[in-house]
Coordinates of C-alpha atoms in Angstrom, one line a residue:
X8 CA 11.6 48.9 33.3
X9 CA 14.7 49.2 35.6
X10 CA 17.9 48.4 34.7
X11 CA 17.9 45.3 37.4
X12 CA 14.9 43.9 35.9
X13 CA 15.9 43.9 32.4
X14 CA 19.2 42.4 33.5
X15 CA 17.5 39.5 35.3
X16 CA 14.9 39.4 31.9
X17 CA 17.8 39.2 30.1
X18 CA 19.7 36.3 32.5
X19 CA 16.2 34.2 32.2
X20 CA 16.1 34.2 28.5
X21 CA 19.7 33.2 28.2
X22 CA 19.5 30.7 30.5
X23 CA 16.3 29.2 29.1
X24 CA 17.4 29.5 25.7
X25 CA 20.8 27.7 27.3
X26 CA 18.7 24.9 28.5
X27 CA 16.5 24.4 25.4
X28 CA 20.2 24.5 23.1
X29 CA 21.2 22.1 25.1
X30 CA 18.6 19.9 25.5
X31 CA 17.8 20.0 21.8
X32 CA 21.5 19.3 21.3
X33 CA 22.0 16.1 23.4
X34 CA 18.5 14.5 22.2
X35 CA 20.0 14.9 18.6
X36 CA 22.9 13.4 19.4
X37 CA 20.8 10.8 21.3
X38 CA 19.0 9.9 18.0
X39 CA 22.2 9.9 16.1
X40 CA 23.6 7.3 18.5
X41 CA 20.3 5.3 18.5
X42 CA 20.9 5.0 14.1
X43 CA 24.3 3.7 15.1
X44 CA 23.1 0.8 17.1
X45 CA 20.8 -0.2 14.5
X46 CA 23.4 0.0 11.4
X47 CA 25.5 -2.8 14.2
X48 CA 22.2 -5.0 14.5
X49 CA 21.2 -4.8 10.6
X50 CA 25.0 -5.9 10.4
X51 CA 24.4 -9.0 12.8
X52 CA 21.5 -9.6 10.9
X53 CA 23.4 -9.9 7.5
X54 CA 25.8 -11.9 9.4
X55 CA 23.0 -13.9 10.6
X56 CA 21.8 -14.8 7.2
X57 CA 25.6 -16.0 5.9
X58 CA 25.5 -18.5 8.7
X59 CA 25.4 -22.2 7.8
X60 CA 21.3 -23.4 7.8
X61 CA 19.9 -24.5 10.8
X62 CA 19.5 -27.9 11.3
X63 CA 15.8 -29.0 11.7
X64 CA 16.0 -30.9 14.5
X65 CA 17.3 -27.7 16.2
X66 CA 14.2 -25.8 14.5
X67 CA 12.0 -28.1 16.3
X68 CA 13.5 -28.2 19.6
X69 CA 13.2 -24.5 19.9
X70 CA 10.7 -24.2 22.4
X71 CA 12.3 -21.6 25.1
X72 CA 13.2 -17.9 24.3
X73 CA 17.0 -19.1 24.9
X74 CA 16.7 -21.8 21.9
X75 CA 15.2 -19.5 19.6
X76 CA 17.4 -16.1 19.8
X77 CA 20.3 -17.9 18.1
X78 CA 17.7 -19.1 15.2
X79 CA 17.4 -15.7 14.3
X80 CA 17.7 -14.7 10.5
X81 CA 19.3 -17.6 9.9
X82 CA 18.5 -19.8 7.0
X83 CA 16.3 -23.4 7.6
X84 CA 15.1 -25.9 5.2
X85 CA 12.3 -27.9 7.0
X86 CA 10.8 -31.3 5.3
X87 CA 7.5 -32.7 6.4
X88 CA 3.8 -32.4 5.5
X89 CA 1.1 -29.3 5.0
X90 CA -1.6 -29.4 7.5
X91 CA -3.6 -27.7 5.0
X92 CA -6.5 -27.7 6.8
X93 CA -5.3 -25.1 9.3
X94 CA -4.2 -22.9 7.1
X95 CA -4.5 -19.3 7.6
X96 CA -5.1 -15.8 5.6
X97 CA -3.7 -12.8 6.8
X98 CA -5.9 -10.1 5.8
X99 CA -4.2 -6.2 4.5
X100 CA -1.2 -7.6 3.8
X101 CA 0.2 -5.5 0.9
X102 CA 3.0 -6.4 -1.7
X103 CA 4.3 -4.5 -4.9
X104 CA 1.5 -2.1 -3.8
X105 CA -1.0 -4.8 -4.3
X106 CA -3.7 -5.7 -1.6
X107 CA -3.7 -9.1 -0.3
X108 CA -2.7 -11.5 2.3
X109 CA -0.3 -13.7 3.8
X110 CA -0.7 -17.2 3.8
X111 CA 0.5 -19.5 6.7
X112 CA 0.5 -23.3 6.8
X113 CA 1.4 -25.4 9.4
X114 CA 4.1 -27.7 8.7
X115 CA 4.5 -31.1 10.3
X116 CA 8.1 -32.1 10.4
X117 CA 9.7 -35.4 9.1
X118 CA 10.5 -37.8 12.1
X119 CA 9.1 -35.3 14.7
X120 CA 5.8 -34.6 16.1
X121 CA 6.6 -30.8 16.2
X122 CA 5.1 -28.6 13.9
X123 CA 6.7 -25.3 12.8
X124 CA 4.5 -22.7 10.9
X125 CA 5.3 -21.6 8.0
X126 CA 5.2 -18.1 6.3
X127 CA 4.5 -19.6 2.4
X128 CA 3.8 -16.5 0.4
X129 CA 1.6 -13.4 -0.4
X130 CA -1.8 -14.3 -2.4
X131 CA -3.9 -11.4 -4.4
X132 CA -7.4 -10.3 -2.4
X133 CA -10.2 -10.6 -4.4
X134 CA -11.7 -7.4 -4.6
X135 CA -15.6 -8.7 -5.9
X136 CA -16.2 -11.2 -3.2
X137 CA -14.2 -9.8 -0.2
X138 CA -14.7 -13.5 1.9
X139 CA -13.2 -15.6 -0.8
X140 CA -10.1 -17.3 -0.3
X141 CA -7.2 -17.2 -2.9
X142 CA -6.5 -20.7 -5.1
X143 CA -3.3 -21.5 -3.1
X144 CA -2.3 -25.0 -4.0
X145 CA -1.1 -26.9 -0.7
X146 CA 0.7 -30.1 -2.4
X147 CA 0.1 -33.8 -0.6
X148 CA 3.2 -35.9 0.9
X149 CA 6.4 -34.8 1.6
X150 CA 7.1 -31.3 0.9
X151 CA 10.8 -28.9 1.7
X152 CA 10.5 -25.7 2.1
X153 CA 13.2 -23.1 2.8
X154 CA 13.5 -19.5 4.1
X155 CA 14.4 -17.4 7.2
X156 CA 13.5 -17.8 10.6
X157 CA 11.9 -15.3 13.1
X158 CA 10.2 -15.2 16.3
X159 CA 6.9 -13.6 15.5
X160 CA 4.7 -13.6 12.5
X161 CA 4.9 -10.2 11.0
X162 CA 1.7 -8.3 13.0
X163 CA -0.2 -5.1 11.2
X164 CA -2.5 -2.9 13.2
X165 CA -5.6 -4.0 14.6
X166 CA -8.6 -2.6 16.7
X167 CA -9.4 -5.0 19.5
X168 CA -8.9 -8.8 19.7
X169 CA -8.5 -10.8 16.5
X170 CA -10.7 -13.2 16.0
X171 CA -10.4 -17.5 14.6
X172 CA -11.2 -18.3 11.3
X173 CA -9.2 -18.7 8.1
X174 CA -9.1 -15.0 7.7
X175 CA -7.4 -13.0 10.3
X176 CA -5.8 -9.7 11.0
X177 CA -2.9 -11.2 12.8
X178 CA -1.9 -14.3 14.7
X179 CA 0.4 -15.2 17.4
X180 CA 2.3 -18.4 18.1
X181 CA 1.3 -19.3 21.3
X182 CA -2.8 -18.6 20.7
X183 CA -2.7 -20.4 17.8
X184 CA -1.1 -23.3 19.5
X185 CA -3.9 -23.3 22.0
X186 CA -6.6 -23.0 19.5
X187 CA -5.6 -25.9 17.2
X188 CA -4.1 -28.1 19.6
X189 CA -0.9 -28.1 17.6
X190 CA 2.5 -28.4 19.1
X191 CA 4.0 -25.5 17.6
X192 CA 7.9 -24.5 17.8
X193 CA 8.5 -21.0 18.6
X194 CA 9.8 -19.7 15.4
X195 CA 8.3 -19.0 11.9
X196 CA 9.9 -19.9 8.7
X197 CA 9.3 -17.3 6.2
X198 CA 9.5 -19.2 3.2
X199 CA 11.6 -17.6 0.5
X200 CA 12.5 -18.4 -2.7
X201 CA 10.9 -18.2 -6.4
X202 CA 6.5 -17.9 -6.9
X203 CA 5.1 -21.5 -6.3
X204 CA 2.3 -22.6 -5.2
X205 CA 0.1 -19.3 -6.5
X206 CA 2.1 -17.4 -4.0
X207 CA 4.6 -14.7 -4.3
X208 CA 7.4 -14.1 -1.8
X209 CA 8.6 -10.4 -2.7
X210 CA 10.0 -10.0 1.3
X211 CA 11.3 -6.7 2.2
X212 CA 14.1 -6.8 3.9
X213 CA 13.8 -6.4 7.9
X214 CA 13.5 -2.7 8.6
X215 CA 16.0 -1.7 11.4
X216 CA 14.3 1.9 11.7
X217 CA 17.7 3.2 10.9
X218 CA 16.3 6.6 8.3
X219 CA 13.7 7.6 11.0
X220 CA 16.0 8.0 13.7
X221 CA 18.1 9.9 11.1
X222 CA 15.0 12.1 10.4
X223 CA 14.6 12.3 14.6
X224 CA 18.0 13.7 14.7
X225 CA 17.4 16.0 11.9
X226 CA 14.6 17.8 13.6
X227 CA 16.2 17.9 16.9
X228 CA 19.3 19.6 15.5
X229 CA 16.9 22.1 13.6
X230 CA 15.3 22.9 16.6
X231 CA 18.9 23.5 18.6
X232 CA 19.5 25.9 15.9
X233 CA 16.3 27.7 15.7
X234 CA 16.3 28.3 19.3
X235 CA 20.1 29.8 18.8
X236 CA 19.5 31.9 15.9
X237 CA 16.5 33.8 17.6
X238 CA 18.5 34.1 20.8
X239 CA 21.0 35.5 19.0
X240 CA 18.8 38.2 16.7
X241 CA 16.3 39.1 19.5
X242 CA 18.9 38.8 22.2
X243 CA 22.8 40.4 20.4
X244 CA 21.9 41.4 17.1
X245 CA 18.7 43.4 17.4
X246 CA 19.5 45.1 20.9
X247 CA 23.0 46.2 18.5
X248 CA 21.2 47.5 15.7
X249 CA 19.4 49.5 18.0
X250 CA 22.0 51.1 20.1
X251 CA 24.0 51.9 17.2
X252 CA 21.5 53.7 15.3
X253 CA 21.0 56.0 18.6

């Protein structure tokens, strides 16, 4: 190998190993940045949740995506009646490393025809008869019930299309409003508070994703320096070792 061609050998494997430093370098840093916006929104959320409870009238006027964003993680306490009868059982819904599901009830509010659903509780799967529903006691009249709000009911992973019935992989607000006819608001009130009703409430808090962009930024950095550490032993050190033992 000539002289020339080992320099320009030489030149390319800097500069890629350059290129890969610096790429590794600024997607760490990336990451990094990304964990900081998150700690800021999991502080707005905790905000949120200090803020005086949202009145229900305003809970049942949010129908548009402007209304609901400043519902948010805020606090509601919503009086009306169950509409037991379209109830729904969210299936592989685990809590305290339990199998199970969640149990939502429409809920009818006082002086309104809207209806908000509500997020009651976790119930225990029966393991013998896989189709049976949990005893979850839905009380008659006028009922109160208090929690958090949110935009979605929490989803888990699901191959193709859910299907109706009172056991159900996932739901979402809008087909369910269609299905049962029911005017629905566009927020859930995930009902918190002590066991009642045969249901437990054991919430985790809202994950932010804030330790897996700290692990993100962990490998990225490790990479950077793995690609500078062999640059430097195949590239400095080595070569060195070499010429001074000639």
């Amino acid at each position: 190998m000539t002289s020339s061609t080992y320099g320009w050998r030489r030149a390319l494997i800097a500069l890629a190993a350059g290129v890969g430093i610096a790429l590794t370098f600024s997607l760490g840093r990336w990451q990094l940045s990304r964990a900081d916006e998150k700690i800021a929104l999991q502080a707005a959320l905790q905000a949120r949740e200090n803020l005086p409870p949202v009145p229900a009238t305003q809970v049942a006027g949010a129908t548009a995506p402007e209304q609901v964003a400043p519902l948010l993680h805020r606090e509601a306490t919503l009086t009306g009646e169950w509409l037991p009868a379209q109830t729904v059982f969210l299936d592989n819904r685990p809590m305290a490393g339990r199998a199970g599901f969640y149990v939502l009830t429409p809920l009818r509010l006082a002086g309104s025809s809207a209806v908000v659903l509500v997020l009651r509780g976790w119930a225990p799967r029966n393991f013998q008869q896989r189709d049976a529903l949990p005893p979850v006691a839905t009380p008659q009249g006028p009922v109160s019930a208090t929690g958090r709000l949110a935009d979605r009911v929490p989803a888990a992973f699901s191959l193709g299309r859910d299907a109706a019935g009172r056991i159900r992989q996932n739901l979402a607000l809008d087909a369910f409003s269609a299905e049962t006819g029911l005017p629905l608001a566009h927020v859930v009130l995930q009902q918190t508070g002590p066991a009642s009703d045969g249901l437990l409430r054991d919430w985790p808090p809202p994950a932010t994703g804030v330790d897996k962009h700290y692990g993100y930024a962990f490998q990225w950095f490790g990479l950077c320096a793995l690609i500078a550490l062999l640059f430097i032993w195949f590239q400095v050190a080595r070569p060195f070792l070499r010429s001074s033992r000639s």
